[in-house]
Coordinates of C-alpha atoms and ligand atoms in Angstrom, one line a residue:
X1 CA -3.9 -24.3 -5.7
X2 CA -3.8 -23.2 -2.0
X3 CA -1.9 -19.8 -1.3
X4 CA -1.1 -18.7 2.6
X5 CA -1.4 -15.2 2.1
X6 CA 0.7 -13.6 5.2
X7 CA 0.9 -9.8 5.7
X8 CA 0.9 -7.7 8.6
X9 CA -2.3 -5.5 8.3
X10 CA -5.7 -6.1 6.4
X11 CA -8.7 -4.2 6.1
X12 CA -11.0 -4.2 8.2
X13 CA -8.9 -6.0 10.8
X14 CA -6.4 -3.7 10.9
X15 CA -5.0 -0.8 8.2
X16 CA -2.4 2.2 8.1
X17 CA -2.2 2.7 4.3
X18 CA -1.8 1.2 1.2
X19 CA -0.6 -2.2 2.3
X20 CA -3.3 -2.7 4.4
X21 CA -6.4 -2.1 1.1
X22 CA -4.2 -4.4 -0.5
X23 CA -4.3 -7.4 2.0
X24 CA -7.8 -6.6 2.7
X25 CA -9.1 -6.7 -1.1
X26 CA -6.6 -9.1 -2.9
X27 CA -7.3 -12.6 -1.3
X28 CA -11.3 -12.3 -2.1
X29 CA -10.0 -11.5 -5.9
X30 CA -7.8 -14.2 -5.5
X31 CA -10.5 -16.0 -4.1
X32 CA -12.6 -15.5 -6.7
X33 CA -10.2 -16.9 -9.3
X34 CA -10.6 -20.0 -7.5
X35 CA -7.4 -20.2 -5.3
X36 CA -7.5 -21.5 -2.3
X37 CA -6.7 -18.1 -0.4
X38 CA -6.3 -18.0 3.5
X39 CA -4.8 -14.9 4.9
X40 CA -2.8 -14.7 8.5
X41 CA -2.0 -11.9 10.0
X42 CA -1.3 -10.7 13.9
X43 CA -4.2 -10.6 16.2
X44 CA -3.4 -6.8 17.5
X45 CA -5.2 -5.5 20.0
X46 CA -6.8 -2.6 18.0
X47 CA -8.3 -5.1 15.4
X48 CA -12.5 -4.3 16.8
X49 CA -13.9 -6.1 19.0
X50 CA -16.7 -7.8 16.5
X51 CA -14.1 -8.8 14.9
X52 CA -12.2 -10.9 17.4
X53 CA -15.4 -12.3 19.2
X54 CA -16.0 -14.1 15.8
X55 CA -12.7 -15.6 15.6
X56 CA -12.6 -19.0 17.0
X57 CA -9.4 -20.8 19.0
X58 CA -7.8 -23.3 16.9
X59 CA -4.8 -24.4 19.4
X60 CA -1.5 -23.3 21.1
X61 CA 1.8 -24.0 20.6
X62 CA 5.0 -22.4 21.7
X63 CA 7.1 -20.7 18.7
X64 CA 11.0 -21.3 18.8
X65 CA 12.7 -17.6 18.7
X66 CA 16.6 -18.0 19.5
X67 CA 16.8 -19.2 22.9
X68 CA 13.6 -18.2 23.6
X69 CA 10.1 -20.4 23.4
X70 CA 7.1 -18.1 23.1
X71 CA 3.5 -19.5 23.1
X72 CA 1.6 -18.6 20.0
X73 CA -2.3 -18.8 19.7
X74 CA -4.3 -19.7 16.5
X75 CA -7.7 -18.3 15.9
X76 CA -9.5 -18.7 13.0
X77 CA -12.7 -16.5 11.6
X78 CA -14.0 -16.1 8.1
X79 CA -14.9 -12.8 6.8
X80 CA -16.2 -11.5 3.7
X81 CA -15.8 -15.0 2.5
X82 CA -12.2 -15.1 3.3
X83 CA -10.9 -17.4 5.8
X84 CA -8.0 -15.6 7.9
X85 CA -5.7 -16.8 10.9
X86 CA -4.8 -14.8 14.0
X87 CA -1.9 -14.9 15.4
X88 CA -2.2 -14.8 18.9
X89 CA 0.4 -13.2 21.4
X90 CA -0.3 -10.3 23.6
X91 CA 3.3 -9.7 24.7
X92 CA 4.2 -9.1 20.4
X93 CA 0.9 -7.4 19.7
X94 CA -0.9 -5.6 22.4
X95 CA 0.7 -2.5 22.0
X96 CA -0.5 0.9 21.3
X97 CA 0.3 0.8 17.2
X98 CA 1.0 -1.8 14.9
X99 CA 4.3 -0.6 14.5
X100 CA 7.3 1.3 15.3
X101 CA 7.7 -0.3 18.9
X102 CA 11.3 -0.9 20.0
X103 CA 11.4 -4.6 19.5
X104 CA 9.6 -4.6 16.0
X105 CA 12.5 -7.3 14.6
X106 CA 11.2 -9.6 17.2
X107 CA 7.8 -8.8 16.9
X108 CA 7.9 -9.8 13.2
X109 CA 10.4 -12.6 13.5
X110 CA 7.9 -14.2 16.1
X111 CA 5.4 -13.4 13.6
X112 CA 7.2 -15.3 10.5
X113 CA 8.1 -18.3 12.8
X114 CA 4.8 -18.3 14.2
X115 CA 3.0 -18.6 10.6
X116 CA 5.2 -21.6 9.5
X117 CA 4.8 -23.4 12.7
X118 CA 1.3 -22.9 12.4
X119 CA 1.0 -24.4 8.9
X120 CA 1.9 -27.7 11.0
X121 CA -1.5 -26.9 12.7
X122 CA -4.0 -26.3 10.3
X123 CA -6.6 -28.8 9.4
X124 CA -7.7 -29.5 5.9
X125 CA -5.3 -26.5 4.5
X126 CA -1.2 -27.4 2.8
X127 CA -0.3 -24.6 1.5
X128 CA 1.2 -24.4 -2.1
X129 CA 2.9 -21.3 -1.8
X130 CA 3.2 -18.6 0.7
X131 CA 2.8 -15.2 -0.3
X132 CA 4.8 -12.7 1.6
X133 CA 4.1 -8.9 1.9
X134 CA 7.0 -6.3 2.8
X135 CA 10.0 -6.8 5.2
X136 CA 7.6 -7.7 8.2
X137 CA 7.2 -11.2 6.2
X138 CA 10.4 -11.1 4.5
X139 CA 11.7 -13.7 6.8
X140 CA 9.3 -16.5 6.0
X141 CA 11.4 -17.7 2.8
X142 CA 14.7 -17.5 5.0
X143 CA 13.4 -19.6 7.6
X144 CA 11.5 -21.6 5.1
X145 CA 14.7 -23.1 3.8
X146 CA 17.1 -22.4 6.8
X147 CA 14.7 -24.5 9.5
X148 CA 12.3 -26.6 7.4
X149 CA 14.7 -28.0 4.4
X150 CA 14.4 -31.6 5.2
X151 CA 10.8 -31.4 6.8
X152 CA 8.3 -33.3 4.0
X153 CA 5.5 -31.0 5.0
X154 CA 7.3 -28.2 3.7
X155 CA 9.8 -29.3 1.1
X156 CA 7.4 -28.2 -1.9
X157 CA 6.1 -24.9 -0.5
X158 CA 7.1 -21.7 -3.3
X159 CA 7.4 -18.6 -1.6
X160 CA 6.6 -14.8 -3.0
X161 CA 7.6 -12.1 -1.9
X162 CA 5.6 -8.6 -2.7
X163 CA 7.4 -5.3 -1.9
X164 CA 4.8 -2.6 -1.5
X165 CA 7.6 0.1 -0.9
X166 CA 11.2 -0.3 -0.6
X167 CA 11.9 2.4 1.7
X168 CA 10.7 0.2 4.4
X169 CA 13.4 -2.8 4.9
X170 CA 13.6 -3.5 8.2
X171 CA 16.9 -2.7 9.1
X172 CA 18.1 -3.8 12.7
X173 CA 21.2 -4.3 14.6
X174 CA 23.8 -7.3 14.5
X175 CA 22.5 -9.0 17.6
X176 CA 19.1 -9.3 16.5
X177 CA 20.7 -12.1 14.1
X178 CA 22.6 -13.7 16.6
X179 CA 19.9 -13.2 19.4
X180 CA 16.8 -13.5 17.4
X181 CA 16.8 -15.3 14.3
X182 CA 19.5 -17.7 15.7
X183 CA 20.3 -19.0 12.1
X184 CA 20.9 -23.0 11.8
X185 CA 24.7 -22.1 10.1
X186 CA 25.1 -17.8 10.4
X187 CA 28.3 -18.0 8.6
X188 CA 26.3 -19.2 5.5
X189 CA 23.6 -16.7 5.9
X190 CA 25.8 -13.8 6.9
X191 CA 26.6 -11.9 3.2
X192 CA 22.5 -12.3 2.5
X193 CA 21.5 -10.1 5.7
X194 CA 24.6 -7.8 5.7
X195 CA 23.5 -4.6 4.9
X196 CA 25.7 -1.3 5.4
X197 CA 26.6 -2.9 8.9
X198 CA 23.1 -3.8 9.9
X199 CA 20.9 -6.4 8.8
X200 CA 18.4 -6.3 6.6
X201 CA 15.3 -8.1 6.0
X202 CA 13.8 -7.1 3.2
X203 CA 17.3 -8.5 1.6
X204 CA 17.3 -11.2 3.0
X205 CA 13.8 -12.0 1.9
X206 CA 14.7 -11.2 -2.0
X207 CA 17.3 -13.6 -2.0
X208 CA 16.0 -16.6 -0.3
X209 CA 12.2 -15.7 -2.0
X210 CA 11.6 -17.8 -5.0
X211 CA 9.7 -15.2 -6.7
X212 CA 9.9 -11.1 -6.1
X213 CA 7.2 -8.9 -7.3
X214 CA 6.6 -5.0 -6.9
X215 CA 3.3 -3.5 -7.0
X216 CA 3.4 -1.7 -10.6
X217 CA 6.1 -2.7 -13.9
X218 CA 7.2 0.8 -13.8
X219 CA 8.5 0.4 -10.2
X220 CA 9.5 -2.8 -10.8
X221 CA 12.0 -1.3 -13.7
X222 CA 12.8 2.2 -11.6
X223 CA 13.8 -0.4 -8.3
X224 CA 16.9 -1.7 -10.2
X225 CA 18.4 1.9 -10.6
X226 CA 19.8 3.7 -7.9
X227 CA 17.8 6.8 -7.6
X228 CA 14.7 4.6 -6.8
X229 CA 17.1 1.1 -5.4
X230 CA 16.9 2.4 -2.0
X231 CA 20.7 0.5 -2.1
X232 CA 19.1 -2.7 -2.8
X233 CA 19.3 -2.3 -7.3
X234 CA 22.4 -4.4 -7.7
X235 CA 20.5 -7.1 -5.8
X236 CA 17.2 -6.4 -7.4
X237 CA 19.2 -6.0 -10.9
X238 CA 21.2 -9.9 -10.3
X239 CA 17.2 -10.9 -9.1
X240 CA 15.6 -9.6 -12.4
X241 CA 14.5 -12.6 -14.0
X242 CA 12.8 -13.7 -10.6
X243 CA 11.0 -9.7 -10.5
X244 CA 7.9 -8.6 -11.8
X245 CA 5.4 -5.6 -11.4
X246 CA 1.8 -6.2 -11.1
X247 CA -0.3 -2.9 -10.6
X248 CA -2.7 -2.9 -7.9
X249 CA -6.3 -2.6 -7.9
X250 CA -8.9 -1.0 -5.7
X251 CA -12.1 -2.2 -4.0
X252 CA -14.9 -1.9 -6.3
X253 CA -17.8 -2.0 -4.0
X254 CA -16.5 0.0 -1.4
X255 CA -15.3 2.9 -3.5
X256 CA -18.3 3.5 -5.8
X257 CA -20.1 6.6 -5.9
X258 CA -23.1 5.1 -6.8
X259 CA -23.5 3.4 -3.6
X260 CA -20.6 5.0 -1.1
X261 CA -22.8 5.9 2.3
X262 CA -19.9 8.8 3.4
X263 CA -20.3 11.3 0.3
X264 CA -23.1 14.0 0.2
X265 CA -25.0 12.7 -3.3
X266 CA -24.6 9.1 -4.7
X267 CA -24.0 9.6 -8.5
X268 CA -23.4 8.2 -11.9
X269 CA -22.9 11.5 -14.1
X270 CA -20.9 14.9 -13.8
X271 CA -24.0 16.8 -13.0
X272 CA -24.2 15.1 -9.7
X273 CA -20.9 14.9 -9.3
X274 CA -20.6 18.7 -8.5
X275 CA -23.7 18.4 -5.9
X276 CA -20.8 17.0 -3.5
X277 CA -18.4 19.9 -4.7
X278 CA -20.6 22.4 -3.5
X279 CA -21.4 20.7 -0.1
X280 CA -18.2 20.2 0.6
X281 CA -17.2 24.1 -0.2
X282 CA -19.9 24.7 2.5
X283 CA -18.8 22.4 5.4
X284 CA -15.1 23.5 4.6
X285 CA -16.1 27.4 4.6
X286 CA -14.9 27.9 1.1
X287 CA -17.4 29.5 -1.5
X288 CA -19.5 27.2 -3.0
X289 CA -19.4 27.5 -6.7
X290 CA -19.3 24.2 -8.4
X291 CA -17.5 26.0 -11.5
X292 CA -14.8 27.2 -9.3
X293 CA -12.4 24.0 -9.8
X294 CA -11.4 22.2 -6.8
X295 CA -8.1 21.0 -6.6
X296 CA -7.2 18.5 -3.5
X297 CA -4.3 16.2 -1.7
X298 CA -5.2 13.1 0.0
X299 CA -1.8 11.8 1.2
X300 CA 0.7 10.8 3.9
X301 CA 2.8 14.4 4.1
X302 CA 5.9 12.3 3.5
X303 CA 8.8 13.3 1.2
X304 CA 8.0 10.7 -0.7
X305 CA 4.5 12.2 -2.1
X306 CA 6.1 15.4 -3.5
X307 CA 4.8 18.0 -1.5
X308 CA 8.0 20.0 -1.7
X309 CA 7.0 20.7 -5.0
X310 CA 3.6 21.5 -4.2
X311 CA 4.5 23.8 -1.3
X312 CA 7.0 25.9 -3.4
X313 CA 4.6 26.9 -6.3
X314 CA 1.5 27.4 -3.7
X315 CA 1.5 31.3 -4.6
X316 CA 1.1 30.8 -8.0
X317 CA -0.9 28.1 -7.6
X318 CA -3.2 30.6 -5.8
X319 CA -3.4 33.6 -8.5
X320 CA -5.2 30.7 -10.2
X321 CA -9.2 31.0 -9.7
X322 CA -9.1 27.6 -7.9
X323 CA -9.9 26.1 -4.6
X324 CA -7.3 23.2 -2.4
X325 CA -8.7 20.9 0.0
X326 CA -5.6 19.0 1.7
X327 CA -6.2 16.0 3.9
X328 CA -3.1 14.5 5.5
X329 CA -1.2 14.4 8.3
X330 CA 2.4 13.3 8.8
X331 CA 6.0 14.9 9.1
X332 CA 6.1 18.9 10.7
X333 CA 7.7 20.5 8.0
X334 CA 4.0 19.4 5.4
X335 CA 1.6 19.9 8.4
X336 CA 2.8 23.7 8.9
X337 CA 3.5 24.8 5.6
X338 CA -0.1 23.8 4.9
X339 CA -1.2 25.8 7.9
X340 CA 0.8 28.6 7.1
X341 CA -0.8 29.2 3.5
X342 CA -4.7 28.2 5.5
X343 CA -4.2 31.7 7.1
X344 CA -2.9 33.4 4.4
X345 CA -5.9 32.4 1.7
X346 CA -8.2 31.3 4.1
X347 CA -10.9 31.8 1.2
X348 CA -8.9 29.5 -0.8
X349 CA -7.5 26.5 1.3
X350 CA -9.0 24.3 3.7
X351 CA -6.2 21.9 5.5
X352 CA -7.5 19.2 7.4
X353 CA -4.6 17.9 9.6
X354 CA -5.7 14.3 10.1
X355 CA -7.0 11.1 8.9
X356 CA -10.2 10.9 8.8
X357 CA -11.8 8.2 6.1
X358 CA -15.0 9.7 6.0
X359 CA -14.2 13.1 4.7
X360 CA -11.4 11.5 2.1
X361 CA -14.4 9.6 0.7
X362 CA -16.3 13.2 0.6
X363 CA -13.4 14.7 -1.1
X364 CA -13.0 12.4 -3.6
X365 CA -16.5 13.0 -4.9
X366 CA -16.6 16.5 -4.6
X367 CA -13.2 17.1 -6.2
X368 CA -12.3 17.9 -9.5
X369 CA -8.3 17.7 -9.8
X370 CA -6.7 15.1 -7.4
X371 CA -2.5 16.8 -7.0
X372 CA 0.0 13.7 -6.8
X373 CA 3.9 15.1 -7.8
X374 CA 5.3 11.7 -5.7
X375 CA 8.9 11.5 -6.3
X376 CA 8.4 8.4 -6.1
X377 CA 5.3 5.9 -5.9
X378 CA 5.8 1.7 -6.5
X379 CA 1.7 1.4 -6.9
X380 CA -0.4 4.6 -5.7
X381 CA -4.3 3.9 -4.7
X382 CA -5.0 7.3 -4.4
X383 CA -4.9 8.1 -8.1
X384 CA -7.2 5.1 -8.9
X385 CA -10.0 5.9 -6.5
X386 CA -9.9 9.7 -7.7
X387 CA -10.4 8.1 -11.3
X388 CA -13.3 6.3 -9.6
X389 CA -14.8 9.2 -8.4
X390 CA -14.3 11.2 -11.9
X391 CA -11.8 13.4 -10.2
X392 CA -8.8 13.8 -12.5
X393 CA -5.3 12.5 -11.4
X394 CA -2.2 15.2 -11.8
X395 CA 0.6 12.8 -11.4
X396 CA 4.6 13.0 -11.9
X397 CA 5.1 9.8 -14.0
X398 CA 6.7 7.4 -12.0
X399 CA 6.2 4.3 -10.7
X400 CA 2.1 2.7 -10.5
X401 CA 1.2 6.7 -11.4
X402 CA 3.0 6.3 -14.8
X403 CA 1.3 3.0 -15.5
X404 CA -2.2 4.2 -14.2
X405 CA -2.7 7.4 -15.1
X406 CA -2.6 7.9 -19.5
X407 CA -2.2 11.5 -20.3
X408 CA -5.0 14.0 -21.8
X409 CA -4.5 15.0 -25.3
X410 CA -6.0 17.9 -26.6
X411 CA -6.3 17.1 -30.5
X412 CA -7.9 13.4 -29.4
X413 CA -9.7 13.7 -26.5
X414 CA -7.5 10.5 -25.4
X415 CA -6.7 10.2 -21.8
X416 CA -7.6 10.1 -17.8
X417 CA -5.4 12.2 -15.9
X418 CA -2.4 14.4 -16.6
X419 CA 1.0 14.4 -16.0
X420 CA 4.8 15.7 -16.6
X421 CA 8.2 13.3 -16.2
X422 CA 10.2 15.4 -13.9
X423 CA 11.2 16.4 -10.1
X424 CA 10.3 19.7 -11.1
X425 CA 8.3 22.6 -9.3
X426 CA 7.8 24.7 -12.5
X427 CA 6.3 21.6 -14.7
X428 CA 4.1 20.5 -11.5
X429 CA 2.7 24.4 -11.9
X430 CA 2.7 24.5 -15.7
X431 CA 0.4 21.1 -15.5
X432 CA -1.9 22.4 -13.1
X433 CA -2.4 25.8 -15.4
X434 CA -2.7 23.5 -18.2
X435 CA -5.7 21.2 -16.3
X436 CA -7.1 24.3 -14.9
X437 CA -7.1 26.2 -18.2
X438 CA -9.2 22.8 -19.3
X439 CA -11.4 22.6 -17.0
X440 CA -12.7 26.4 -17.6
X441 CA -12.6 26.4 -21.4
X442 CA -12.7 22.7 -22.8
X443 CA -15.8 21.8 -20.4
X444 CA -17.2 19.3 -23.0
X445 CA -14.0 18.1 -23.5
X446 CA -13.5 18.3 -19.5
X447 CA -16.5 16.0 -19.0
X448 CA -15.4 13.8 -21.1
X449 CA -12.4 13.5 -19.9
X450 CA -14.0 12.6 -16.2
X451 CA -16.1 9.9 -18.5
X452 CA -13.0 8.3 -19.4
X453 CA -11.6 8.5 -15.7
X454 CA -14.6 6.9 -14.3
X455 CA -14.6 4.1 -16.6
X456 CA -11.0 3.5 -16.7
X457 CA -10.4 0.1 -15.2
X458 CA -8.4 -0.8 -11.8
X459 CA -10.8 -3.1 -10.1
X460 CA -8.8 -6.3 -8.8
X461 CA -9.8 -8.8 -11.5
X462 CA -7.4 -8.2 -13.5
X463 CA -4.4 -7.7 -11.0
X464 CA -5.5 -11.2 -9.8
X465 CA -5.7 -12.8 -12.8
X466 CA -1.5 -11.6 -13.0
X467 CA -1.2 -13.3 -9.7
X468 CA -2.7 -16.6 -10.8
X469 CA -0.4 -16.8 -13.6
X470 CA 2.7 -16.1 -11.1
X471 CA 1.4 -18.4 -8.7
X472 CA 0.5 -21.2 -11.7
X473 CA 4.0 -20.8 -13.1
X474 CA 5.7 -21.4 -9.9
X475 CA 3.3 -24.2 -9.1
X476 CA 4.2 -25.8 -12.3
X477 CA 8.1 -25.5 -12.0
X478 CA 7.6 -27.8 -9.1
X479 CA 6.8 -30.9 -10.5
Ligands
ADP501 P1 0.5 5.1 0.6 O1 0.2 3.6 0.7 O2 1.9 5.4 0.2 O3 0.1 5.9 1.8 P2 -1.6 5.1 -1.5 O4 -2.0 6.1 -2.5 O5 -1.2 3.7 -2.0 O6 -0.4 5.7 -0.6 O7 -2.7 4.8 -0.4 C1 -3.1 5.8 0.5 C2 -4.5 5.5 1.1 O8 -4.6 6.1 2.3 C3 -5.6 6.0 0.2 O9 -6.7 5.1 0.3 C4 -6.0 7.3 0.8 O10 -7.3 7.7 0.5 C5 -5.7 7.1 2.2 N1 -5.4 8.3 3.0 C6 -4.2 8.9 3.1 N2 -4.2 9.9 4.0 C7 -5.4 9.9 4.5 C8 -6.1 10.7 5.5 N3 -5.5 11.7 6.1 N4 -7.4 10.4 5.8 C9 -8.0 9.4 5.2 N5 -7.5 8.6 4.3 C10 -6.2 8.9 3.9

């Protein structure tokens, strides 16, 4: 089976979160499965220069947009055993940030036109089905069946569509459709992009796709309800036997603390574990004491993540005897509360206001209690690679949290993480006391509990073994 895998970021190429460990990960499981996997994505300008010298130039063509005709390049490279396609335009994609430029519907409708017009071009490669990622790619089943019905090359091609996070939709203006996509009949299209006036996407792309997954089955239930629906649920609730959740995995050999070159010790056990705790006190100017717990936040500060909660229970939080370690950067309102409460327990809190890879690796190890209260969260990679690292999840159970993340019990010893069910300060607070007051008098019990965290599974095998199966079943309705 042959799968073009088309997203618009992939590790190391080119990442700003989650969707980018995903596309950069995934296709090598895929691979592995025995698919066919190639992956195309834009050639942006701040994908490294190693990088780009490897890839080679396939050909040029120009790329119908509307009225306009834009030349497109393809490049080819593999990597990592992965064969990927670059997209090639510097008037889309040399710009200062992957996204968030004014003409981002045009960028990523040349992007979606250029990737089918390019599957005319590739030699020794038909794809069987093109997988989609988020409303960047949303468009590829819309002009899949809009421009390239009657065309033999295409007329068996399945498409799939994966929404990482239904916030983002791509929502434009009205003359983007006219101007831009340029539609063979708009009056047929019209009620599939309408959107609250706008036009939408990410709508559009669930209702042409042939098959619409989320990143975890929680989410993939939660999306069809309003509070989580992001106004699409009565869409995703008619699309529901087309909708499925598969939970996301993480990159084995890159986060391993057995082998991870960014942490202070390499280590198997506990013991060691705490080696990077006390390191990291010391380069952060808190008091090392590896039985003081540590608690941290790797994260986006977005609304989404929870930190509302966090930041309203953070003097209580800090008559505990516990340390916080927050790495993140993102809206004002996160960046100075954390800043604020810096000065005011200066002994107790250490807020890095950044991204920085490096040091999130370092945390991870040297942490025992990783905070995430997300209100809500369709997959979450943070909580898996603090399992990895034996640092134990608190998460609000929602979404990929709820289906990663199996709560400690006490009378069994059962468990990875711990958690509570709602958007609620006070229960974020008592589950914190409740870990703490583990950590400090259950520490057999404690150990074992990072035991069962590190050796909870969430490496991509079996993930890819779900996508397989979606991509087999789809295969198989064709013939
Ligand atoms: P999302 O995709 O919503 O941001 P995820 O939990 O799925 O959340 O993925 C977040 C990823 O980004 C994790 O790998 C996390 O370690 C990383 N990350 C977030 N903030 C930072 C930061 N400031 N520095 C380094 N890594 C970060």
């Amino acid at each position: 089976m042959r799968v073009l895998y088309v997203i618009s970021e992939a590790d190391p190429f080119i990442k700003t979160g989650g969707l980018g460990e995903v596309g950069g990960s995934l296709p090598l499981a895929l691979k592995n499965k025995g698919i066919d996997v190639r992956v195309i994505i834009p050639k942006y300008s701040q994908i490294a220069l190693e990088l780009k010298k490897k890839a080679i130039f396939l050909t040029s063509f120009n790329v119908p947009l509307g009225w306009r005709k834009q030349y497109c390049g393809l490049q080819e490279l593999i990597y990592g055993d992965v064969h990927y396609y670059l997209i090639d335009n510097e008037y889309y994609f040399n710009r200062v940030q992957a996204y968030e430029e004014y003409d981002d519907a045009e960028r990523f409708s040349f992007f979606c036109r250029a990737v089918l017009e390019s599957i005319r071009r590739f030699i020794n490669f038909k794809p069987d089905i093109i997988h989609c990622n988020d409303w960047q790619t949303a468009l590829i089943p819309v002009m899949l069946k809009e421009f390239y019905a009657f065309d033999p090359l295409f007329v068996n091609i399945r498409t799939v569509v994966t929404i990482h996070n239904l916030r983002y939709q791509g929502i434009f203006d009205w003359e983007v459709y006219y101007d831009i996509l340029a539609l063979p009949d708009q009056g047929l299209c019209y009620q599939r992009f309408e959107f609250y006036d706008s036009i939408n996407f990410l709508k559009a792309g669930i209702l042409y796709a042939d098959e619409i997954n989320t990143v975890s089955p929680t989410y993939a239930r939660e999306i069809q309800n309003p509070y989580y629906g992001e106004k699409l649920d009565t869409i995703l609730a008619v699309k529901k036997d087309f909708l499925t959740g598969i939970l996301n995995g993480i990159d084995y050999g890159k986060y391993n603390p057995h082998t991870d070159p960014y942490i202070y010790v390499q280590y198997g056990s506990y013991t060691q574990k705490s080696k990077n705790k006390v390191k990291l006190q010391e380069d952060l100017g808190l008091k090392g004491n590896k039985n003081t717990p540590v608690l941290a936040v790797i994260s986006r500060l977005v609304a989404q993540k929870g930190l509302d909660l966090l930041v309203h229970i953070m003097p209580q939080i800090m008559e505990m005897d516990v340390q916080l370690v927050v790495l993140g950067t993102g809206e004002l309102q996160y960046i100075n509360s954390f800043h604020y409460y810096t000065r005011l327990y200066p002994d107790k809190i250490s807020y890095i206001d950044y991204y920085d890879e490096a040091m999130a690796h370092k945390i991870y190890a040297a942490a025992d209690i990783m905070l995430m209260p997300s209100r809500y969260e369709p997959c979450g990679l943070t909580q898996m690679i603090a399992m990895r690292y034996g640092t134990i999840p608190i998460v609000r159970e929602t979404g990929g949290l709820k289906d990663s993340v199996t709560p400690y019990n006490q009378f069994t010893g059962e468990g990875n993480g711990f958690s509570f069910a709602n958007y609620n300060a006070d229960e974020l607070l008592y589950t914190i006391q409740r870990a703490v007051g583990a950590f400090y008098e259950e520490s057999d019990r404690w150990e074992a509990l990072v035991k069962n965290a590190m050796h909870s599974d969430f490496s991509w095998e079996r993930s890819a073994k779900q996508y397989v199966n979606l991509y087999t079943a789809l295969f198989h309705n064709l013939s």
